[in-house]
Amino acid sequence: SQSRYESWMNDEVIDLKTIGLFSFFALPYGLKFLWAPVLDRYKLPFCDRRKGWTILTQVLLAFVILLISQTNPKEQLSYLMILCLCSNFLSATQDLVLDAYRREILPDKDLGVGAATFVNGYLISFRFISGALAIYLSDFISWNNVYLIMAVFLLVMACITLAAPSPKNYHQPKSLKAAFIDPLKEYFSRENAIIILFFILLYKLGDNLASSITVPFILQSGYSKEEYVAITKVWGLIATIIGTTLGGIYLNIMGTYRTLLIMGVFQALSTAGFAILPYVGKNNPVLSFIIGFENLTAGMGTAAFTAYLGSMSHVSFTATQYALLSSLMRVPSIIFSSRTGALAETMGWGYFFLFCSIIAMPALILIYAIKSQKKSKKLKLITYSLCAVTSLLILVALAQTLVDLVAI
């Protein structure tokens, strides 16, 4: 969980720019489609194809977290960054296996509700157990011991995975070429394939950028860890669960594109709400309202978006295609998030959150372009200009992040 690293680094009085760079080490989440074909093609000697890979990644992840528990951030910052990269690689691998598992075990008619249920379970473990509980415990025991507890917990989860039901035996590629080339070929044969990819790149960008640096923002605003956990993790988790549940329901009622459009607008508005906080000072009711609204809309948007990604992946190539689509969602967020510390220092917190709200707008234009049956020349020009500008900005942000990492 990024919030754990941010809180730990904040406790160690690491500068904001360096804290922001830790977001870059989530890059495996954006590149996991590169090794997804291996997971589609090969089955381990134990369990079925999906459960076998899940158990292996959980055991290896427990080992890496055990190593993290033995580090000192101030004296071993570079080593900790390497371990952070390794843990994110294994966690991303586990995610893509579970995404494929969910797609294979659920019929198409249950994807909306199934996505909401899956996201809720993920949020309870991610936001509450490994996020809120970990940060809360760090007030009473050292961060090293917190990570030690998490390593043990992961080993327990590996045992629980054994009891999970097995999915149906969908198509298994006969070669790595078939596992990698065929899924890409099938996807790019579709209409609007490129525009859909850029929509996926941009839809959660503003929301993810804002959330990637909220831990130091809230703690530096005068809130204690207990207040942070109670408001952002516990109350925020409740709001998110309500949001994902409502998102799954609304998706079935209103349809995919209308839900994505409405939730996209609400996500942008909720992100803009954070710009108020630097001017009102420490105010628990105001923070609770903004966190609740942001988590509610983010949960609704995530449920709709997760179901949309599932519907875009063919059941014969679930791991590779879902990994490609969900990875692309993370790439700009990861790269731009590594600049959030520097941006917040330069722009100030208020203007930074307004910026995050504004950059959510292009995705809404792309929704219209995807849905539109007849595209005018003007719409095509706007659409492809957005795609080109997005690509350029990602490259610039990546280059600057690499320069900063080399400097460390």
XYZ file of C-alpha atoms in Angstrom:
408
model
C 0.000 0.000 0.000
C 1.425 3.362 -1.057
C -0.067 5.015 2.021
C 2.103 2.816 4.277
C 5.295 3.943 2.562
C 4.159 7.576 2.635
C 3.356 7.406 6.349
C 6.611 5.591 7.155
C 8.684 8.095 5.159
C 6.798 10.988 6.759
C 7.661 9.577 10.208
C 11.315 9.367 9.145
C 11.176 13.033 7.994
C 11.984 12.161 4.374
C 11.379 15.107 2.017
C 8.121 15.347 0.021
C 9.835 15.029 -3.372
C 11.429 11.688 -2.380
C 8.145 10.429 -0.929
C 6.513 11.172 -4.283
C 9.186 9.160 -6.101
C 8.057 6.015 -4.276
C 4.958 6.072 -6.481
C 7.210 5.286 -9.453
C 8.003 1.855 -8.019
C 4.405 0.842 -8.629
C 5.409 0.671 -12.332
C 5.029 -3.156 -12.438
C 1.265 -2.545 -12.177
C 1.523 -0.720 -15.486
C 3.712 -3.329 -17.182
C 2.147 -6.558 -15.926
C 0.684 -7.357 -19.348
C 4.253 -8.174 -20.454
C 4.414 -11.318 -18.284
C 0.683 -12.078 -18.268
C 1.105 -14.503 -21.240
C 3.341 -16.694 -19.056
C 0.525 -17.017 -16.534
C -1.961 -17.806 -19.300
C 0.321 -20.345 -20.965
C 1.834 -22.293 -18.064
C 0.326 -24.158 -15.126
C 2.323 -24.864 -11.979
C 2.585 -28.469 -10.708
C 0.156 -27.776 -7.841
C -3.479 -26.564 -7.910
C -5.154 -25.215 -11.032
C -3.634 -22.564 -13.299
C -4.979 -19.518 -11.428
C -4.726 -20.721 -7.822
C -1.216 -22.111 -8.313
C 0.209 -18.762 -9.453
C -1.714 -16.932 -6.719
C -0.217 -19.075 -3.956
C 3.320 -18.760 -5.357
C 3.132 -14.962 -5.514
C 1.710 -14.766 -1.987
C 4.564 -16.831 -0.539
C 7.245 -14.821 -2.401
C 5.554 -11.564 -1.417
C 5.645 -12.623 2.238
C 9.416 -13.155 1.905
C 10.017 -9.722 0.358
C 7.907 -8.010 3.034
C 9.958 -9.875 5.641
C 13.096 -8.285 4.133
C 11.411 -4.852 4.201
C 10.753 -5.350 7.909
C 14.523 -5.466 8.474
C 15.376 -2.148 6.747
C 16.146 1.355 7.984
C 14.798 3.973 5.504
C 17.268 6.703 6.447
C 20.329 4.475 6.081
C 19.069 2.043 3.390
C 16.802 4.171 1.200
C 18.054 2.736 -2.121
C 17.755 -0.842 -0.824
C 14.224 -0.136 0.411
C 13.299 1.224 -3.024
C 14.509 -2.011 -4.647
C 12.450 -4.091 -2.209
C 9.471 -1.826 -2.857
C 9.853 -2.517 -6.594
C 10.036 -6.289 -5.956
C 6.958 -6.288 -3.719
C 5.010 -4.324 -6.321
C 6.069 -6.769 -9.050
C 4.748 -9.706 -7.034
C 1.614 -7.847 -5.949
C 0.876 -6.837 -9.557
C 1.332 -10.461 -10.630
C -1.115 -11.609 -7.969
C -3.593 -8.956 -9.113
C -3.585 -10.040 -12.736
C -4.058 -13.693 -11.765
C -7.027 -12.751 -9.566
C -8.466 -10.525 -12.312
C -8.358 -13.485 -14.715
C -9.792 -15.745 -12.006
C -12.745 -13.400 -11.499
C -13.403 -13.111 -15.252
C -13.340 -16.901 -15.672
C -15.441 -17.811 -12.661
C -18.256 -15.276 -13.306
C -20.784 -15.351 -16.176
C -21.163 -12.127 -18.221
C -24.478 -11.233 -16.546
C -22.804 -11.135 -13.120
C -19.775 -9.027 -14.097
C -21.215 -5.754 -12.715
C -22.187 -7.084 -9.284
C -19.155 -9.399 -9.288
C -16.808 -6.469 -9.946
C -18.376 -4.500 -7.073
C -18.045 -7.481 -4.693
C -14.437 -8.091 -5.732
C -13.515 -4.409 -5.359
C -15.150 -4.281 -1.904
C -13.154 -7.300 -0.731
C -9.994 -5.788 -2.173
C -10.667 -2.477 -0.453
C -11.220 -4.091 2.945
C -7.839 -5.813 2.731
C -6.044 -2.933 0.989
C -7.534 0.118 2.688
C -8.387 -1.244 6.131
C -6.056 -4.134 6.981
C -2.842 -3.224 5.142
C -3.600 0.523 5.195
C -5.552 1.800 8.191
C -4.615 -0.946 10.626
C -0.938 -0.807 9.651
C -0.749 2.983 10.080
C -2.642 2.791 13.384
C -0.310 0.082 14.720
C 2.754 2.155 13.793
C 1.844 4.523 16.638
C 2.357 1.670 19.136
C 4.997 -0.556 17.524
C 7.780 0.115 15.022
C 7.153 0.048 11.268
C 9.568 -2.906 11.098
C 7.270 -4.966 13.321
C 4.214 -3.842 11.336
C 5.753 -5.269 8.164
C 6.710 -8.462 10.002
C 3.043 -8.983 10.970
C 1.991 -8.442 7.353
C 4.466 -11.068 6.133
C 2.945 -13.637 8.497
C -0.569 -12.614 7.456
C 0.276 -13.249 3.777
C 1.373 -16.792 4.552
C -1.996 -17.383 6.213
C -3.738 -16.023 3.084
C -1.802 -18.481 0.915
C -3.355 -21.311 2.925
C -6.841 -19.796 2.533
C -6.351 -19.589 -1.253
C -6.173 -23.386 -1.339
C -9.828 -23.560 -0.274
C -11.090 -21.207 -3.007
C -13.250 -22.749 -5.794
C -11.555 -23.461 -9.118
C -12.695 -21.683 -12.319
C -13.784 -23.492 -15.442
C -10.970 -24.691 -17.677
C -11.003 -21.984 -20.329
C -8.777 -22.011 -23.410
C -5.090 -22.411 -22.521
C -2.641 -21.186 -25.206
C -0.360 -23.833 -26.692
C 2.636 -21.481 -26.982
C 3.869 -18.144 -25.644
C 3.375 -16.687 -29.129
C -0.277 -17.700 -29.046
C -0.556 -16.351 -25.489
C 0.883 -12.927 -26.382
C 0.244 -12.227 -30.078
C -3.259 -13.689 -30.431
C -4.788 -11.633 -27.574
C -3.280 -8.413 -28.955
C -4.364 -9.274 -32.471
C -7.921 -9.972 -31.318
C -8.100 -6.725 -29.345
C -6.653 -4.399 -32.008
C -9.010 -5.833 -34.612
C -11.861 -4.066 -32.806
C -13.321 -0.694 -33.738
C -12.005 2.246 -31.668
C -9.271 0.047 -30.125
C -6.745 2.919 -29.872
C -9.263 5.463 -28.540
C -10.436 2.945 -25.922
C -6.823 2.465 -24.770
C -6.354 6.207 -24.256
C -9.703 6.462 -22.485
C -8.462 3.753 -20.113
C -5.219 5.707 -19.680
C -7.035 8.874 -18.638
C -10.263 7.889 -16.871
C -8.877 7.478 -13.327
C -5.833 9.730 -13.779
C -6.977 12.801 -11.824
C -8.473 10.739 -9.000
C -5.346 8.574 -8.705
C -2.948 11.543 -8.733
C -4.827 13.278 -5.931
C -5.027 10.140 -3.773
C -1.348 9.254 -4.303
C -0.084 12.033 -2.033
C -2.944 12.612 0.430
C -1.156 10.946 3.373
C 1.588 13.593 3.816
C -0.924 16.341 2.910
C -3.334 15.355 5.699
C -0.637 14.605 8.287
C 1.173 17.864 7.526
C -2.146 19.721 7.862
C -2.099 18.973 11.596
C -4.184 15.791 11.779
C -2.948 12.949 13.989
C -2.540 9.402 12.706
C -5.603 8.342 14.678
C -7.677 11.067 12.980
C -6.219 10.168 9.604
C -7.092 6.479 10.065
C -10.584 7.185 11.413
C -11.531 9.654 8.669
C -9.715 8.497 5.529
C -9.412 4.773 6.132
C -12.418 3.737 8.221
C -15.015 6.336 7.144
C -13.460 6.471 3.673
C -13.648 2.687 3.381
C -17.337 2.670 4.323
C -18.054 5.343 1.700
C -16.072 3.419 -0.922
C -17.911 0.160 -0.236
C -21.239 1.981 -0.557
C -19.960 3.572 -3.755
C -18.790 0.331 -5.385
C -22.084 -1.355 -4.489
C -24.111 1.513 -5.958
C -21.810 1.596 -8.981
C -22.519 -2.075 -9.731
C -26.280 -1.504 -9.374
C -26.340 1.673 -11.503
C -24.277 -0.073 -14.170
C -27.038 -2.638 -14.640
C -29.733 0.074 -14.684
C -28.156 2.873 -16.742
C -25.667 1.009 -18.931
C -21.888 1.195 -19.132
C -21.183 4.460 -20.934
C -23.743 6.614 -19.137
C -22.485 5.327 -15.779
C -18.862 5.987 -16.727
C -19.699 9.524 -17.866
C -21.688 10.469 -14.744
C -19.137 8.934 -12.397
C -16.312 10.688 -14.260
C -17.936 14.083 -13.625
C -18.488 13.285 -9.935
C -14.880 12.077 -9.542
C -13.576 15.379 -10.924
C -15.834 17.409 -8.591
C -14.814 15.388 -5.531
C -11.107 15.844 -6.329
C -11.623 19.606 -6.604
C -13.057 19.510 -3.067
C -9.568 18.860 -1.650
C -8.499 22.317 -2.878
C -10.658 23.824 -0.093
C -8.818 22.091 2.744
C -5.628 24.229 2.797
C -7.808 27.313 3.341
C -10.067 25.992 6.109
C -7.238 24.571 8.210
C -7.653 21.548 10.482
C -11.383 20.837 10.426
C -12.592 17.280 11.016
C -16.187 17.723 9.724
C -15.026 19.347 6.464
C -12.348 16.688 5.908
C -14.882 13.935 6.679
C -17.348 15.328 4.135
C -14.728 15.676 1.392
C -13.240 12.237 2.083
C -16.702 10.665 2.144
C -17.766 12.295 -1.127
C -14.455 11.491 -2.837
C -14.481 7.843 -1.751
C -18.164 7.415 -2.636
C -17.680 8.718 -6.190
C -14.347 6.934 -6.629
C -15.971 3.658 -5.545
C -18.843 4.095 -7.993
C -16.425 4.947 -10.789
C -14.118 2.041 -9.959
C -16.958 -0.504 -9.988
C -18.190 0.725 -13.375
C -14.661 0.931 -14.768
C -13.688 -2.541 -13.501
C -16.782 -4.065 -15.103
C -16.009 -2.173 -18.337
C -12.471 -3.597 -18.410
C -13.858 -7.089 -17.822
C -16.302 -6.709 -20.698
C -13.436 -5.639 -22.970
C -11.448 -8.846 -22.369
C -12.143 -12.041 -24.313
C -12.582 -15.138 -22.113
C -9.968 -17.021 -24.152
C -7.273 -14.452 -23.280
C -8.416 -13.141 -19.910
C -5.048 -12.738 -18.154
C -3.287 -11.046 -21.073
C -6.091 -8.783 -22.291
C -7.324 -7.739 -18.845
C -3.725 -7.160 -17.781
C -3.120 -5.013 -20.865
C -6.177 -2.861 -20.228
C -5.810 -2.541 -16.449
C -2.046 -1.959 -16.813
C -2.552 0.915 -19.200
C -4.901 2.472 -16.664
C -2.022 2.526 -14.177
C 0.863 3.686 -16.424
C 0.122 7.449 -16.529
C -1.033 7.458 -12.901
C 2.203 5.803 -11.763
C 4.481 8.024 -13.831
C 2.666 11.271 -13.043
C 2.245 10.273 -9.376
C 6.034 10.171 -9.073
C 5.925 13.919 -9.839
C 3.140 14.748 -7.361
C 5.529 15.615 -4.535
C 7.434 18.067 -6.731
C 4.184 19.479 -8.185
C 2.641 20.019 -4.742
C 5.787 21.787 -3.541
C 5.803 24.050 -6.627
C 2.063 24.751 -7.062
C 0.870 24.588 -3.459
C -1.732 22.082 -2.272
C -4.826 24.021 -3.389
C -3.756 24.537 -7.008
C -2.368 20.999 -7.134
C -5.784 19.463 -6.369
C -7.503 21.782 -8.874
C -4.994 20.597 -11.472
C -5.874 16.964 -10.646
C -9.555 17.779 -11.159
C -9.013 19.462 -14.538
C -6.958 16.628 -16.049
C -9.902 14.264 -15.510
C -11.872 16.128 -18.215
C -10.250 14.687 -21.408
C -11.454 11.169 -20.544
C -15.052 12.392 -20.674
C -14.505 13.626 -24.243
C -13.121 10.212 -25.185
C -16.222 8.497 -23.748
C -18.318 10.561 -26.152
C -15.948 9.717 -29.034
C -16.155 5.975 -28.311
C -19.936 6.027 -28.014
C -20.505 8.246 -31.061
C -21.518 6.253 -34.135
C -20.508 8.988 -36.614
C -17.397 10.972 -35.784
C -17.005 14.441 -37.334
C -13.602 15.671 -38.495
C -13.510 18.063 -35.534
C -14.199 15.255 -33.034
C -11.525 13.075 -34.639
C -9.005 15.950 -34.475
C -9.760 16.590 -30.782
C -9.626 12.872 -29.968
C -6.279 12.171 -31.620
C -4.795 15.431 -30.317
C -5.647 14.312 -26.779
C -3.962 10.967 -27.442
C -0.813 12.656 -28.808
C -0.538 15.188 -25.956
C -1.053 12.430 -23.367
C 1.775 10.374 -24.892
C 4.133 13.366 -24.904
C 3.407 14.321 -21.286
C 3.956 10.725 -20.103
C 7.393 10.666 -21.775
C 8.378 14.023 -20.247
C 7.275 12.982 -16.740
C 9.082 9.638 -17.090
C 12.327 11.332 -18.156
C 12.217 13.768 -15.217
C 11.509 10.950 -12.729
C 14.444 8.900 -14.012
C 16.713 11.957 -13.631
C 15.599 12.372 -10.009
C 16.088 8.673 -9.236
C 19.618 8.708 -10.661
C 20.362 11.746 -8.460
C 19.416 9.705 -5.361
